[in-house]
Amino acid sequence: MTKTRILISQSTNPWFNLAVEDIIFRSMSADQRVLFLWQNADTVVIGRAQNPWKECKTDKMEQDGVKLARRQTGGGAVFHDLGNTCFTFMAGKPEYDKAVSTQIVLNALAKLGIDGEANGRNDLVVKDENGIRKFSGSAYRETIDRGFHHGTILMSADMTRLANYLNPDPKKLQAKGITSVKSRVINLNSIVPEIDYSMICDVMMQAYKEYYNSADVDVEYISPEASSTLPEFETKFAKQSSWEWNFGSTPQFNHQLNERFGFGGVDVYLDVVHGVIEKAQLYTDMLDPLPIEHFAAQMQGAQYSEVGILQVKQHVIAQYPAEQEILDELCAWLITQIS
């Protein structure tokens, strides 16, 4: 007999929640089905094949304390705040069926008077006088014997902040991987003004229990304080929160940029693989190009980040201390361009 479980996270840390999701999915027996409800505070979540430098304003995110989290599934970049609810449905095969979990979400929202419908493969929408408006996006993952469907529900998300952190200014950055597709979106509080996270959780749990005729299921609360009960949690959380996963897992891309300084013009060509500069070419018309040539050589193998650039700068300054002012100016510019 299939065991039905409902889990609710008591953390709003995206790295915690995504680590919990992956651990539960990997460790659950194939005769279980799980509903996991959670929220992330101030986070940009990207798909596993996306480039954060292309999708996000990483410098603005760092300034405002907004986390970057790469999920295990595909799809586009989204901004999460506490006006957003996340859900995950997991089940063993052959029971796993994303059409079923989608219907459960729609059944839940119908209890609040929201007439939603599925639109295409990934979105849930409502129709109003402005046309079709998206309030939920989804992504999926399957293995040989199980699958999961996770997604978001926009309740009262701050749409202005979404614009602050996504859609960076165009750069000469040629990136492989998946680019987000932008949609017309709507918060459900425009339909049900009082809607909040607890209301969503209540109706989601009701609809889930009703669908599977499992009225006696107890809610399990997941928190960082109780994480020791999760197998290999520390290892998984360390990976989920690491630069290597969130930035370093980026597919290969090229970045071309140029600027004119008081000391001369500089053209920069970078090949970046998994967040590390594999090849760097810097061209300049300055009178003594040796410091710039040395800088290019030292960039190879450096992290494509502010930390990586500053480490290269310190090494080159040690070799060319008289050129520190030039190197400071070059690096300050480079950091603004890759952030």
CSV table of C-alpha atoms in Angstrom, one decimal:
chain,number,residue,atom,x,y,z
A,1,MET,CA,0.0,0.0,0.0
A,2,THR,CA,1.4,3.4,-0.9
A,3,LYS,CA,2.2,5.7,2.0
A,4,THR,CA,1.1,9.3,1.8
A,5,ARG,CA,3.2,12.0,3.4
A,6,ILE,CA,2.9,15.8,3.8
A,7,LEU,CA,6.0,17.8,4.7
A,8,ILE,CA,6.1,21.6,5.4
A,9,SER,CA,9.4,23.4,5.7
A,10,GLN,CA,9.9,25.8,8.6
A,11,SER,CA,12.8,27.5,6.8
A,12,THR,CA,12.8,30.1,4.1
A,13,ASN,CA,16.5,29.5,3.2
A,14,PRO,CA,16.4,28.3,-0.5
A,15,TRP,CA,19.6,26.2,-0.1
A,16,PHE,CA,18.0,24.3,2.9
A,17,ASN,CA,14.7,23.8,1.0
A,18,LEU,CA,16.3,22.6,-2.2
A,19,ALA,CA,18.6,20.3,-0.2
A,20,VAL,CA,15.7,18.8,1.7
A,21,GLU,CA,13.7,18.3,-1.6
A,22,ASP,CA,16.6,16.4,-3.2
A,23,ILE,CA,17.3,14.3,-0.1
A,24,ILE,CA,13.6,13.3,0.3
A,25,PHE,CA,13.4,12.5,-3.4
A,26,ARG,CA,16.5,10.4,-3.4
A,27,SER,CA,15.8,8.6,-0.1
A,28,MET,CA,12.1,8.0,-0.3
A,29,SER,CA,10.9,4.5,-1.0
A,30,ALA,CA,9.2,3.9,-4.3
A,31,ASP,CA,6.0,3.0,-2.4
A,32,GLN,CA,5.6,6.6,-1.1
A,33,ARG,CA,4.0,9.7,-2.4
A,34,VAL,CA,5.0,13.1,-0.9
A,35,LEU,CA,3.6,16.7,-0.9
A,36,PHE,CA,6.3,19.2,0.2
A,37,LEU,CA,5.3,22.8,0.8
A,38,TRP,CA,7.9,25.5,1.3
A,39,GLN,CA,8.9,29.2,0.8
A,40,ASN,CA,12.1,31.0,-0.1
A,41,ALA,CA,12.9,34.5,1.1
A,42,ASP,CA,14.6,36.9,-1.4
A,43,THR,CA,16.1,34.4,-3.9
A,44,VAL,CA,16.7,34.1,-7.6
A,45,VAL,CA,16.3,30.4,-8.5
A,46,ILE,CA,17.8,29.3,-11.8
A,47,GLY,CA,17.4,26.1,-13.8
A,48,ARG,CA,20.2,23.6,-13.8
A,49,ALA,CA,21.3,24.5,-17.3
A,50,GLN,CA,21.2,28.3,-16.9
A,51,ASN,CA,23.9,31.0,-16.8
A,52,PRO,CA,23.4,33.3,-13.7
A,53,TRP,CA,25.5,36.1,-15.3
A,54,LYS,CA,23.2,36.1,-18.3
A,55,GLU,CA,19.9,35.7,-16.4
A,56,CYS,CA,20.5,37.8,-13.3
A,57,LYS,CA,21.9,41.1,-12.0
A,58,THR,CA,24.3,39.3,-9.7
A,59,ASP,CA,25.9,42.6,-8.5
A,60,LYS,CA,22.5,44.0,-7.4
A,61,MET,CA,21.6,40.7,-5.8
A,62,GLU,CA,24.8,40.7,-3.7
A,63,GLN,CA,24.2,44.3,-2.6
A,64,ASP,CA,20.7,43.5,-1.5
A,65,GLY,CA,21.4,40.1,0.2
A,66,VAL,CA,19.5,38.2,-2.4
A,67,LYS,CA,20.6,34.5,-2.7
A,68,LEU,CA,21.2,32.6,-5.9
A,69,ALA,CA,20.0,29.0,-5.9
A,70,ARG,CA,20.4,26.5,-8.7
A,71,ARG,CA,17.8,23.8,-8.7
A,72,GLN,CA,18.1,20.2,-10.0
A,73,THR,CA,15.5,20.7,-12.7
A,74,GLY,CA,15.5,22.7,-15.9
A,75,GLY,CA,13.4,25.7,-16.9
A,76,GLY,CA,13.9,29.4,-16.4
A,77,ALA,CA,15.0,31.9,-13.8
A,78,VAL,CA,12.4,33.1,-11.2
A,79,PHE,CA,12.5,35.5,-8.2
A,80,HIS,CA,11.1,34.2,-4.9
A,81,ASP,CA,10.0,36.2,-1.9
A,82,LEU,CA,7.5,35.4,0.8
A,83,GLY,CA,4.7,36.4,-1.5
A,84,ASN,CA,5.4,33.1,-3.3
A,85,THR,CA,4.5,29.5,-2.4
A,86,CYS,CA,6.6,26.6,-3.6
A,87,PHE,CA,5.2,23.1,-3.9
A,88,THR,CA,6.7,19.7,-4.7
A,89,PHE,CA,4.9,16.5,-5.5
A,90,MET,CA,6.9,13.2,-5.5
A,91,ALA,CA,5.8,9.7,-6.2
A,92,GLY,CA,7.1,6.3,-7.3
A,93,LYS,CA,6.4,4.9,-10.7
A,94,PRO,CA,4.0,4.1,-12.3
A,95,GLU,CA,1.9,6.3,-10.0
A,96,TYR,CA,3.9,9.4,-10.7
A,97,ASP,CA,1.9,11.6,-13.1
A,98,LYS,CA,2.4,15.4,-13.4
A,99,ALA,CA,-1.1,15.7,-14.8
A,100,VAL,CA,-2.4,14.5,-11.4
A,101,SER,CA,-0.4,16.9,-9.3
A,102,THR,CA,-1.4,19.8,-11.6
A,103,GLN,CA,-5.0,18.9,-11.1
A,104,ILE,CA,-4.5,18.8,-7.3
A,105,VAL,CA,-3.1,22.3,-7.4
A,106,LEU,CA,-6.1,23.5,-9.5
A,107,ASN,CA,-8.5,21.7,-7.1
A,108,ALA,CA,-6.9,23.4,-4.1
A,109,LEU,CA,-7.2,26.9,-5.6
A,110,ALA,CA,-10.8,26.2,-6.6
A,111,LYS,CA,-11.5,26.0,-2.9
A,112,LEU,CA,-10.5,29.7,-2.7
A,113,GLY,CA,-12.7,30.6,-5.7
A,114,ILE,CA,-9.8,30.8,-8.1
A,115,ASP,CA,-10.6,29.4,-11.6
A,116,GLY,CA,-7.2,28.4,-12.8
A,117,GLU,CA,-6.3,26.2,-15.7
A,118,ALA,CA,-3.2,24.5,-17.2
A,119,ASN,CA,-1.7,26.2,-20.2
A,120,GLY,CA,0.9,24.2,-22.1
A,121,ARG,CA,3.3,22.0,-20.3
A,122,ASN,CA,4.6,24.2,-17.4
A,123,ASP,CA,2.2,27.0,-16.6
A,124,LEU,CA,-1.0,27.6,-14.6
A,125,VAL,CA,-3.0,30.6,-15.6
A,126,VAL,CA,-6.2,32.6,-15.1
A,127,LYS,CA,-8.0,34.6,-17.6
A,128,ASP,CA,-9.0,38.2,-17.0
A,129,GLU,CA,-9.8,41.4,-19.0
A,130,ASN,CA,-6.1,41.6,-19.9
A,131,GLY,CA,-6.0,38.1,-21.3
A,132,ILE,CA,-4.2,35.0,-20.1
A,133,ARG,CA,-2.1,35.7,-17.0
A,134,LYS,CA,0.4,33.2,-15.5
A,135,PHE,CA,0.5,32.6,-11.7
A,136,SER,CA,2.4,29.4,-11.5
A,137,GLY,CA,5.4,27.8,-13.3
A,138,SER,CA,6.6,24.3,-13.0
A,139,ALA,CA,9.6,22.0,-13.7
A,140,TYR,CA,10.0,18.2,-13.5
A,141,ARG,CA,12.5,15.5,-12.8
A,142,GLU,CA,12.3,11.8,-13.3
A,143,THR,CA,14.5,8.8,-12.6
A,144,ILE,CA,14.0,5.1,-13.4
A,145,ASP,CA,11.6,4.5,-10.5
A,146,ARG,CA,10.3,7.9,-9.4
A,147,GLY,CA,9.5,11.4,-10.4
A,148,PHE,CA,8.8,14.8,-9.0
A,149,HIS,CA,6.9,18.0,-10.1
A,150,HIS,CA,7.7,21.2,-8.4
A,151,GLY,CA,6.5,24.7,-9.0
A,152,THR,CA,5.5,28.1,-7.6
A,153,ILE,CA,2.3,30.0,-6.9
A,154,LEU,CA,2.4,33.8,-7.0
A,155,MET,CA,0.3,35.1,-4.1
A,156,SER,CA,1.6,38.6,-3.4
A,157,ALA,CA,5.1,38.7,-4.9
A,158,ASP,CA,6.8,42.0,-5.3
A,159,MET,CA,6.9,42.4,-9.1
A,160,THR,CA,9.1,45.5,-8.9
A,161,ARG,CA,11.8,43.5,-7.1
A,162,LEU,CA,11.5,40.8,-9.7
A,163,ALA,CA,12.6,43.3,-12.3
A,164,ASN,CA,15.4,44.5,-10.1
A,165,TYR,CA,17.2,41.1,-10.2
A,166,LEU,CA,16.3,39.5,-13.5
A,167,ASN,CA,16.9,40.6,-17.1
A,168,PRO,CA,20.4,42.1,-16.8
A,169,ASP,CA,21.5,44.7,-19.3
A,170,PRO,CA,22.6,43.1,-22.6
A,171,LYS,CA,26.3,42.2,-22.6
A,172,LYS,CA,28.6,40.7,-25.3
A,173,LEU,CA,28.2,37.4,-23.6
A,174,GLN,CA,27.5,34.4,-25.8
A,175,ALA,CA,26.1,31.7,-23.5
A,176,LYS,CA,25.1,28.1,-24.0
A,177,GLY,CA,22.2,26.7,-22.0
A,178,ILE,CA,18.6,27.7,-21.4
A,179,THR,CA,17.4,31.3,-21.5
A,180,SER,CA,14.3,32.3,-19.5
A,181,VAL,CA,11.1,33.0,-21.4
A,182,LYS,CA,9.2,35.9,-19.9
A,183,SER,CA,5.4,35.7,-19.5
A,184,ARG,CA,2.6,38.0,-18.4
A,185,VAL,CA,2.1,37.2,-14.7
A,186,ILE,CA,-0.4,37.9,-12.0
A,187,ASN,CA,-0.6,37.7,-8.2
A,188,LEU,CA,-3.5,35.8,-6.9
A,189,ASN,CA,-4.2,38.4,-4.3
A,190,SER,CA,-5.8,40.4,-7.1
A,191,ILE,CA,-8.5,37.7,-7.1
A,192,VAL,CA,-8.5,36.8,-3.4
A,193,PRO,CA,-7.1,39.8,-1.5
A,194,GLU,CA,-6.6,38.0,1.8
A,195,ILE,CA,-4.7,35.0,0.3
A,196,ASP,CA,-1.5,34.0,2.1
A,197,TYR,CA,0.9,31.1,2.6
A,198,SER,CA,-1.1,29.4,5.4
A,199,MET,CA,-4.3,29.5,3.2
A,200,ILE,CA,-2.4,28.0,0.3
A,201,CYS,CA,-1.0,25.2,2.5
A,202,ASP,CA,-4.4,24.5,4.0
A,203,VAL,CA,-6.2,24.0,0.7
A,204,MET,CA,-3.3,22.2,-0.9
A,205,MET,CA,-3.3,19.7,1.9
A,206,GLN,CA,-7.0,19.3,1.8
A,207,ALA,CA,-7.0,18.7,-2.0
A,208,TYR,CA,-4.1,16.3,-1.7
A,209,LYS,CA,-5.8,14.2,1.0
A,210,GLU,CA,-9.1,14.2,-0.8
A,211,TYR,CA,-7.5,13.0,-4.1
A,212,TYR,CA,-5.8,10.1,-2.4
A,213,ASN,CA,-8.5,9.5,0.2
A,214,SER,CA,-6.0,9.9,3.0
A,215,ALA,CA,-7.7,12.0,5.6
A,216,ASP,CA,-5.6,10.7,8.5
A,217,VAL,CA,-2.2,11.9,7.2
A,218,ASP,CA,-0.2,13.8,9.8
A,219,VAL,CA,1.9,16.8,8.7
A,220,GLU,CA,5.7,16.5,9.2
A,221,TYR,CA,7.5,19.8,9.8
A,222,ILE,CA,11.1,20.1,8.5
A,223,SER,CA,13.5,22.6,10.1
A,224,PRO,CA,17.2,23.2,10.2
A,225,GLU,CA,17.2,22.2,13.9
A,226,ALA,CA,15.8,18.8,12.9
A,227,SER,CA,18.0,18.3,9.9
A,228,SER,CA,20.1,15.6,11.5
A,229,THR,CA,17.3,13.2,10.8
A,230,LEU,CA,17.9,13.7,7.0
A,231,PRO,CA,20.5,11.4,5.5
A,232,GLU,CA,23.7,13.1,4.6
A,233,PHE,CA,22.1,16.5,5.0
A,234,GLU,CA,25.3,18.5,5.8
A,235,THR,CA,27.0,17.2,2.6
A,236,LYS,CA,24.0,18.0,0.5
A,237,PHE,CA,23.5,21.5,2.0
A,238,ALA,CA,27.1,22.3,1.5
A,239,LYS,CA,26.8,21.5,-2.2
A,240,GLN,CA,23.5,23.3,-2.6
A,241,SER,CA,24.9,26.5,-1.0
A,242,SER,CA,28.3,26.4,-2.7
A,243,TRP,CA,29.7,28.7,-5.4
A,244,GLU,CA,30.7,25.6,-7.3
A,245,TRP,CA,27.1,24.5,-7.7
A,246,ASN,CA,25.2,27.8,-8.0
A,247,PHE,CA,27.8,29.5,-10.3
A,248,GLY,CA,30.3,26.9,-11.2
A,249,SER,CA,27.8,24.5,-12.8
A,250,THR,CA,27.2,27.1,-15.6
A,251,PRO,CA,27.5,25.7,-19.1
A,252,GLN,CA,30.5,27.1,-21.2
A,253,PHE,CA,30.2,30.7,-22.4
A,254,ASN,CA,32.2,33.4,-24.0
A,255,HIS,CA,32.4,37.1,-22.8
A,256,GLN,CA,33.7,39.9,-25.0
A,257,LEU,CA,34.1,43.4,-23.7
A,258,ASN,CA,36.1,46.5,-24.3
A,259,GLU,CA,36.8,49.9,-22.7
A,260,ARG,CA,39.1,52.9,-23.2
A,261,PHE,CA,41.1,54.1,-20.2
A,262,GLY,CA,43.5,57.0,-19.7
A,263,PHE,CA,46.4,54.6,-20.3
A,264,GLY,CA,44.9,53.1,-23.5
A,265,GLY,CA,42.1,50.9,-24.9
A,266,VAL,CA,41.6,47.3,-23.7
A,267,ASP,CA,39.7,44.5,-25.5
A,268,VAL,CA,39.0,41.4,-23.4
A,269,TYR,CA,38.0,38.0,-24.7
A,270,LEU,CA,37.1,35.3,-22.1
A,271,ASP,CA,36.2,31.6,-22.5
A,272,VAL,CA,34.5,30.4,-19.3
A,273,VAL,CA,33.9,26.8,-18.4
A,274,HIS,CA,32.0,25.9,-15.2
A,275,GLY,CA,32.6,29.4,-13.8
A,276,VAL,CA,36.4,29.2,-14.4
A,277,ILE,CA,38.2,31.3,-17.0
A,278,GLU,CA,39.7,28.7,-19.3
A,279,LYS,CA,41.2,31.2,-21.8
A,280,ALA,CA,41.8,34.9,-21.6
A,281,GLN,CA,43.0,37.2,-24.3
A,282,LEU,CA,43.6,40.9,-23.6
A,283,TYR,CA,44.6,43.4,-26.3
A,284,THR,CA,45.7,46.9,-25.6
A,285,ASP,CA,47.4,49.9,-27.3
A,286,MET,CA,49.0,51.1,-24.1
A,287,LEU,CA,52.7,51.9,-24.5
A,288,ASP,CA,54.0,49.1,-22.3
A,289,PRO,CA,51.6,46.2,-22.7
A,290,LEU,CA,53.6,43.7,-20.5
A,291,PRO,CA,51.4,44.2,-17.3
A,292,ILE,CA,48.3,43.6,-19.3
A,293,GLU,CA,49.8,40.5,-21.1
A,294,HIS,CA,50.8,39.1,-17.7
A,295,PHE,CA,47.3,39.8,-16.3
A,296,ALA,CA,45.8,37.8,-19.2
A,297,ALA,CA,48.1,34.9,-18.5
A,298,GLN,CA,47.2,34.9,-14.8
A,299,MET,CA,43.5,35.0,-15.6
A,300,GLN,CA,43.6,31.5,-17.1
A,301,GLY,CA,42.3,29.2,-14.3
A,302,ALA,CA,40.9,32.0,-12.2
A,303,GLN,CA,37.3,32.0,-11.0
A,304,TYR,CA,35.0,34.2,-13.1
A,305,SER,CA,34.1,36.4,-10.1
A,306,GLU,CA,35.1,39.4,-8.1
A,307,VAL,CA,37.2,37.2,-5.8
A,308,GLY,CA,39.0,35.6,-8.8
A,309,ILE,CA,39.8,39.0,-10.5
A,310,LEU,CA,41.1,40.4,-7.2
A,311,GLN,CA,43.4,37.4,-6.7
A,312,VAL,CA,44.8,37.9,-10.2
A,313,LYS,CA,45.3,41.6,-9.6
A,314,GLN,CA,47.3,41.0,-6.4
A,315,HIS,CA,49.6,38.6,-8.1
A,316,VAL,CA,50.2,40.9,-11.0
A,317,ILE,CA,50.8,44.0,-8.7
A,318,ALA,CA,53.5,42.0,-7.0
A,319,GLN,CA,55.2,41.7,-10.3
A,320,TYR,CA,54.5,45.2,-11.5
A,321,PRO,CA,54.1,47.4,-8.4
A,322,ALA,CA,54.6,50.6,-10.4
A,323,GLU,CA,51.5,49.8,-12.4
A,324,GLN,CA,49.2,49.4,-9.4
A,325,GLU,CA,47.0,52.4,-10.4
A,326,ILE,CA,46.5,51.0,-13.9
A,327,LEU,CA,45.7,47.5,-12.6
A,328,ASP,CA,43.3,48.9,-10.0
A,329,GLU,CA,41.4,50.8,-12.7
A,330,LEU,CA,41.3,47.8,-15.0
A,331,CYS,CA,40.1,45.4,-12.3
A,332,ALA,CA,37.4,47.7,-11.0
A,333,TRP,CA,36.0,47.9,-14.5
A,334,LEU,CA,36.3,44.2,-15.0
A,335,ILE,CA,34.4,43.4,-11.8
A,336,THR,CA,31.5,45.6,-12.8
A,337,GLN,CA,31.3,43.8,-16.2
A,338,ILE,CA,31.2,40.3,-14.9
A,339,SER,CA,28.9,40.9,-11.9
